[in-house]
Coordinates of N, CA and C in Angstrom, one line a residue:
X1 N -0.9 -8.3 33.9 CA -1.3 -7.0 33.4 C -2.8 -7.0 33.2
X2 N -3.6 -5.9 33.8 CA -4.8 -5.3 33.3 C -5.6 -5.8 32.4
X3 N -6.3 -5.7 31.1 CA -7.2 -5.4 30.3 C -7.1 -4.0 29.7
X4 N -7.4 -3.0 30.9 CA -7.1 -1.6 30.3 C -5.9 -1.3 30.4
X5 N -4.8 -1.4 31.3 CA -3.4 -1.5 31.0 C -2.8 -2.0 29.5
X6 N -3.5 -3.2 28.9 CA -3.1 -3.8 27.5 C -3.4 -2.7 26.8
X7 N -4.6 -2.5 26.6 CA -5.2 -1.8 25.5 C -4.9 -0.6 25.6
X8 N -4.3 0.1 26.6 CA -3.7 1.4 26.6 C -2.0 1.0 25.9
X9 N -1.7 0.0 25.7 CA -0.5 -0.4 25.3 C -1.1 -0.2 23.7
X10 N -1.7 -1.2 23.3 CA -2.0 -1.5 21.8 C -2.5 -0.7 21.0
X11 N -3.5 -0.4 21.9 CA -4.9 0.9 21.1 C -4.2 1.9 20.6
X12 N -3.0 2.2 21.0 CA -2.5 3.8 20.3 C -1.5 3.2 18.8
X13 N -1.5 1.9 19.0 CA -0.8 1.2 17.9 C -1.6 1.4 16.2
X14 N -2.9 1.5 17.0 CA -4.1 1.5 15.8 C -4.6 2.5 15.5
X15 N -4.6 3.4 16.4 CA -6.1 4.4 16.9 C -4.6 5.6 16.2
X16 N -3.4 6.0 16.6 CA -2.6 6.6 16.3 C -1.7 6.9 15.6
X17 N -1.3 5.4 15.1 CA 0.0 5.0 14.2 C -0.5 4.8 12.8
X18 N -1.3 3.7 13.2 CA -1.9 3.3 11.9 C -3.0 3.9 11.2
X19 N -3.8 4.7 11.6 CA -4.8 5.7 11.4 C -4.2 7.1 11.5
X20 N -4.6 7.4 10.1 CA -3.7 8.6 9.7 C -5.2 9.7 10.7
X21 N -4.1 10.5 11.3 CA -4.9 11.7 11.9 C -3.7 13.1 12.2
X22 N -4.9 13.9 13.0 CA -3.7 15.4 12.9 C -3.4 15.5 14.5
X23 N -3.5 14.4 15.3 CA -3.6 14.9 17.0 C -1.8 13.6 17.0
X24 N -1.7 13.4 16.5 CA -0.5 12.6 17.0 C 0.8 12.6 15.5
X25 N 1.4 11.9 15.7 CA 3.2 11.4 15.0 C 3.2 10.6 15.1
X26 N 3.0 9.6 13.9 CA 3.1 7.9 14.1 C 4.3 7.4 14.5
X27 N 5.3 8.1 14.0 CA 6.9 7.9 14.2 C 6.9 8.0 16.1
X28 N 6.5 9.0 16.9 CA 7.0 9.1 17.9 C 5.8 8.1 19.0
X29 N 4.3 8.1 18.6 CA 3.8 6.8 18.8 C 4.3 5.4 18.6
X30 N 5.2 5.4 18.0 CA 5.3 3.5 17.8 C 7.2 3.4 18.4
X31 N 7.5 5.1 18.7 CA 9.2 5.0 19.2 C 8.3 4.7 20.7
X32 N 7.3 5.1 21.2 CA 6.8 4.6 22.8 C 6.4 3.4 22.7
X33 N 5.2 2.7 22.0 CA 4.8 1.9 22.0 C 5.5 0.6 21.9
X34 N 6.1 0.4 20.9 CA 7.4 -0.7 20.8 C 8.7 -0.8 21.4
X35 N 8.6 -2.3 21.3 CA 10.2 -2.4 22.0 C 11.6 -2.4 21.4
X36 N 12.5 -2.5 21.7 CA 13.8 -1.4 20.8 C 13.7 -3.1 20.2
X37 N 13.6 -4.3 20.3 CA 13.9 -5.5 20.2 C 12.6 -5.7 19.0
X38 N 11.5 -4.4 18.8 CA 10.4 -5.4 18.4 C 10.0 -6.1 17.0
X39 N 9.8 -7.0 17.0 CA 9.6 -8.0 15.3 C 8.3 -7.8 14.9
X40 N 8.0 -7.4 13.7 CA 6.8 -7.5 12.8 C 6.8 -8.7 12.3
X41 N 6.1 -9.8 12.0 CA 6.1 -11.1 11.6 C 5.0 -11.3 10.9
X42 N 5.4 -11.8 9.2 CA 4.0 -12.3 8.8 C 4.8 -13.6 7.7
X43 N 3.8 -14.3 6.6 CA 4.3 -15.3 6.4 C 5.8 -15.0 5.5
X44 N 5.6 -13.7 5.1 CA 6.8 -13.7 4.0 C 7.9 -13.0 4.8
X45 N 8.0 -12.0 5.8 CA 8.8 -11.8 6.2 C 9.4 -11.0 7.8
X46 N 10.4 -10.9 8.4 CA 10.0 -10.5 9.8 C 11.0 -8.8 9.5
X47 N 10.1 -7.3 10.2 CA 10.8 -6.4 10.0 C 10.6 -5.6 11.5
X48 N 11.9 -4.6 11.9 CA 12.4 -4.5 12.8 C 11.6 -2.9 13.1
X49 N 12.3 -2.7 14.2 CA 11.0 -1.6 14.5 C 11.0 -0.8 13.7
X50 N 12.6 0.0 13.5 CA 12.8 0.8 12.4 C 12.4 1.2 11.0
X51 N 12.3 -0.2 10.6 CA 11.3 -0.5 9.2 C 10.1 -0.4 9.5
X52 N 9.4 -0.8 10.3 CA 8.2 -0.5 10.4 C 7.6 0.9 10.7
X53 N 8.5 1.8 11.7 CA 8.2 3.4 11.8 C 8.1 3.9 10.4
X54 N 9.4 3.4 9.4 CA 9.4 4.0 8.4 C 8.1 3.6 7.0
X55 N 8.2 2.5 7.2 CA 7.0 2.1 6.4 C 5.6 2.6 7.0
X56 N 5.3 2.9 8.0 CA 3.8 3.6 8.8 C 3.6 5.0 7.6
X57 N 4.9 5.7 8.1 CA 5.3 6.8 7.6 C 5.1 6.6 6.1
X58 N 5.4 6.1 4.9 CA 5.3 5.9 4.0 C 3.9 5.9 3.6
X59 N 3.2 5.3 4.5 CA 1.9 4.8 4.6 C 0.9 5.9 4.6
X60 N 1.1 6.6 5.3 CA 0.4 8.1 5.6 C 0.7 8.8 4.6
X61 N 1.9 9.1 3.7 CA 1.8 9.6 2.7 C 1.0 9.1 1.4
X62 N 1.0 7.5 1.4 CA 0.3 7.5 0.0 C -1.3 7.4 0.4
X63 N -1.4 6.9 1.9 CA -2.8 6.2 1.9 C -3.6 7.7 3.0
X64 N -3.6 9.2 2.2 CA -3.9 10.1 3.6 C -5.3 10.1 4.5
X65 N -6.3 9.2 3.8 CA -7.5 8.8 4.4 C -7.1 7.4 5.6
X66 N -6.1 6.5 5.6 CA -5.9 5.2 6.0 C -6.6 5.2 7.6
X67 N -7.7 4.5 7.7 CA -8.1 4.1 9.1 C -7.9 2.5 9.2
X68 N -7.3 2.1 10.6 CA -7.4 1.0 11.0 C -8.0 0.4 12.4
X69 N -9.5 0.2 11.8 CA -9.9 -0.1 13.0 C -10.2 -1.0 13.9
X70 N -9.6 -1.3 15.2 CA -10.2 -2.4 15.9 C -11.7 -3.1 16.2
X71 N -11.8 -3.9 15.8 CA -13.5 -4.5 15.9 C -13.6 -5.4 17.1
X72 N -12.7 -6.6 17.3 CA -12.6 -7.2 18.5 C -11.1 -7.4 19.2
X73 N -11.0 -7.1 20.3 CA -9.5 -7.5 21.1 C -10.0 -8.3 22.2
X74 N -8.7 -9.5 21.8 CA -8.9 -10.5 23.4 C -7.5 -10.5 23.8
X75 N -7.6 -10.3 25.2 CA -6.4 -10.2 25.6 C -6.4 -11.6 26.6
X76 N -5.2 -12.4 26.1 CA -4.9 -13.6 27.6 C -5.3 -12.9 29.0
X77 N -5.4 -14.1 29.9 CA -5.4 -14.0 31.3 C -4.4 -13.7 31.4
X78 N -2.6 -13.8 31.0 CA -1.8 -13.3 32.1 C -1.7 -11.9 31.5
X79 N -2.3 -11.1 30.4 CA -2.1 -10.2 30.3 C -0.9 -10.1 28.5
X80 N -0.1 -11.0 28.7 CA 0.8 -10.7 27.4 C 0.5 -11.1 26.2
X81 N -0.5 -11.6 25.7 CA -0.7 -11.7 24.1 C -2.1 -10.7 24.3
X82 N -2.1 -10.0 22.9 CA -3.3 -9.6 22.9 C -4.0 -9.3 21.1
X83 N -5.1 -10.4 21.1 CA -5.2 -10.8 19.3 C -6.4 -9.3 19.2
X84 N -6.0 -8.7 18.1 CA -6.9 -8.0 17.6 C -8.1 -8.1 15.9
X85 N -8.8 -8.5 15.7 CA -9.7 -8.2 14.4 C -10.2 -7.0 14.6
X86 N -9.2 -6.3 13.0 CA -9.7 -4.9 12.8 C -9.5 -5.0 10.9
X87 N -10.2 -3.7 11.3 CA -10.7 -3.8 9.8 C -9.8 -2.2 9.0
X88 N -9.1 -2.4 7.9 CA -8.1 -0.8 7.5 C -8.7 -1.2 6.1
X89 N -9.2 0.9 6.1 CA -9.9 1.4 4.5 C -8.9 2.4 4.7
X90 N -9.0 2.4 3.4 CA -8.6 4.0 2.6 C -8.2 3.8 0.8
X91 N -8.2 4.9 0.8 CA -7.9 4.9 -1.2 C -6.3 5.7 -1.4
X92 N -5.9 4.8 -1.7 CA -4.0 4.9 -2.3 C -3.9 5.9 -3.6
X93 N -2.9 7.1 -3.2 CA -2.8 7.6 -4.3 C -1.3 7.8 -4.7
X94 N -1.0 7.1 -5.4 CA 0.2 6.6 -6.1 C 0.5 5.2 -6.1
X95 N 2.0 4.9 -6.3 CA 1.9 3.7 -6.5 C 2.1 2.6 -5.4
X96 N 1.3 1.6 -5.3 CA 1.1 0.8 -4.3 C 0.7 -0.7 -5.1
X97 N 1.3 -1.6 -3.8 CA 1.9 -2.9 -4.9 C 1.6 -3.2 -6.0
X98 N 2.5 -2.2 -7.1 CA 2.4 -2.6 -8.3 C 1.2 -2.0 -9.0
X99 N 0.3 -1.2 -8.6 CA -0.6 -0.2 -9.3 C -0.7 0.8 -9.1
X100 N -0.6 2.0 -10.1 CA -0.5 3.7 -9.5 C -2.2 3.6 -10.1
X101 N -2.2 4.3 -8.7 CA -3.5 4.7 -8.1 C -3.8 6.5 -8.1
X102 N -4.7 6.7 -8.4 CA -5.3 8.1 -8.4 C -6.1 8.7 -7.3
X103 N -6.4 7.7 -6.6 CA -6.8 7.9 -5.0 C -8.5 8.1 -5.3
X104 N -8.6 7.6 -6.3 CA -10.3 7.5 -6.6 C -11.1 6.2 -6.2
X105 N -10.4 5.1 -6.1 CA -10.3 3.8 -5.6 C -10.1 3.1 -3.9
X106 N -10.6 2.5 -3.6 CA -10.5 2.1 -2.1 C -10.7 1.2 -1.8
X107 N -9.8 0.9 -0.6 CA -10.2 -1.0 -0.1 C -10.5 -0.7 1.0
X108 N -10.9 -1.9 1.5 CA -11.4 -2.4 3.1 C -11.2 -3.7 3.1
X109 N -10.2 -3.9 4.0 CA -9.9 -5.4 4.0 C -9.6 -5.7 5.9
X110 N -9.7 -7.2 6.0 CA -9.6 -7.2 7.8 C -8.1 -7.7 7.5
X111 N -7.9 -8.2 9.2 CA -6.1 -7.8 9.7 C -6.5 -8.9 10.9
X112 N -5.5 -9.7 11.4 CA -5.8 -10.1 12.5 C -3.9 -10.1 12.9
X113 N -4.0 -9.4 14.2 CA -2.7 -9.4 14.8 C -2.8 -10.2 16.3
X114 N -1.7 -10.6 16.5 CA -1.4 -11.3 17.8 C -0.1 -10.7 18.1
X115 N -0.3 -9.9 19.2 CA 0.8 -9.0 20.0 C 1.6 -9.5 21.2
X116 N 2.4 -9.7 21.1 CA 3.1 -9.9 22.6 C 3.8 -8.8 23.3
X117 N 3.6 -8.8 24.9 CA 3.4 -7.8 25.0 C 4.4 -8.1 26.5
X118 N 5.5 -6.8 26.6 CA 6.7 -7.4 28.0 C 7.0 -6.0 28.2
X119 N 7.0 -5.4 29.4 CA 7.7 -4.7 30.2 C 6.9 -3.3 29.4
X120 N 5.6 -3.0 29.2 CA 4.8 -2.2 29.2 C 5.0 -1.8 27.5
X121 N 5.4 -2.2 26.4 CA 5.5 -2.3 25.4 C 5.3 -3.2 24.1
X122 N 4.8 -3.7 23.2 CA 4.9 -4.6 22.4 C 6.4 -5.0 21.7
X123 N 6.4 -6.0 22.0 CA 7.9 -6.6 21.6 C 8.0 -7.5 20.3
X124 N 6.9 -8.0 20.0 CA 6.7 -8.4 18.6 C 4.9 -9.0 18.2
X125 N 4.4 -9.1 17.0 CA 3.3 -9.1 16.4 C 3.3 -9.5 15.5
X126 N 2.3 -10.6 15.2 CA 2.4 -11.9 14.0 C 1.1 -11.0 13.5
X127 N 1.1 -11.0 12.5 CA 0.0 -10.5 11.3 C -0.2 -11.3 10.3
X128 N -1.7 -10.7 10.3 CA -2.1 -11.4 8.6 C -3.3 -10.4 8.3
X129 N -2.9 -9.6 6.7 CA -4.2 -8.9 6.3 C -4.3 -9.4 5.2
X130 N -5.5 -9.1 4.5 CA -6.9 -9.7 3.5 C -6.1 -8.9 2.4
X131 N -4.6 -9.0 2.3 CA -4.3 -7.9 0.9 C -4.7 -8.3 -0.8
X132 N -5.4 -9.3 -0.5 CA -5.5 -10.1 -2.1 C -7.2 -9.5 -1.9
X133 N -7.7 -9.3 -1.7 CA -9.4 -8.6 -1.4 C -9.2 -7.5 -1.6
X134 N -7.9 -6.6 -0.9 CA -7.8 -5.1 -1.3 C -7.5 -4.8 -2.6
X135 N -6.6 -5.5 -3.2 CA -5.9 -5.8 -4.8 C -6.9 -5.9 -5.6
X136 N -7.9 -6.9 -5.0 CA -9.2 -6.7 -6.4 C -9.6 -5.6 -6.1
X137 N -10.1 -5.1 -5.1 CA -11.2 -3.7 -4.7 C -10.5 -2.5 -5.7
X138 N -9.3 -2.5 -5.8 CA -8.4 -1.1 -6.2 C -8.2 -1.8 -7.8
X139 N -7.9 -2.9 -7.8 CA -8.2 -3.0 -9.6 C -9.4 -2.9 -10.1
X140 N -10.5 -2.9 -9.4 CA -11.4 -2.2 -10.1 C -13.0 -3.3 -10.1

């Protein structure tokens, strides 16, 4: 696969789903972008597409500033893994792990994902974000 072929795969992952805006539906971005098979993976737990549409969605409601931005993507030679460092701000208003937030408060923390990527879709993505950096920023 491409370079720009990948990144027309992933980019709308970030630029659309995960970045709250008024030109797209994160729900019907991530029902194209992902695979009916696809795994979210991080150290504590692995969640299925469905949970993850649903949780995006959750996401937009508490966090309605939430950008997540890509800073560097490298995509393998054959095309199917593709690692992104990006960086997601915004200020939470309500309750969010374990602190209700008034949305006066904000983090910026980085993210690094490694995507794999089959039959023009992402089929699963190992993550890791900086959520102990965002925790202090929003406690104050």
């Amino acid at each position: 696969m491409t370079e720009p072929l990948v990144e027309s795969i992933v980019l709308p992952f970030y630029q659309q789903a995960l970045t709250v805006n008024t030109q797209a539906n994160p729900a019907e971005v991530l029902e194209r972008v992902l695979a009916n098979t696809f795994q979210s993976i991080n150290s504590q737990e692995t969640k299925d597409k469905a949970t993850l549409i649903k949780q995006v969605g959750f996401f937009w409601k508490l966090i309605p500033d939430l950008v997540w931005a890509p800073q560097d993507i490298v995509v393998s030679a054959d095309g199917r893994k593709v690692v992104v460092r990006a960086v997601a701000s915004g200020s939470p208003k309500g309750s969010f792990m374990g602190l209700e937030l008034d949305g006066s408060k904000w983090f910026r923390i980085d993210s690094t994902d490694i995507h794999e990527i089959d039959g023009g879709q992402i089929v699963r993505v190992h993550h890791l974000e900086d959520w102990a950096t965002g925790m202090r920023q929003l406690k104050g």
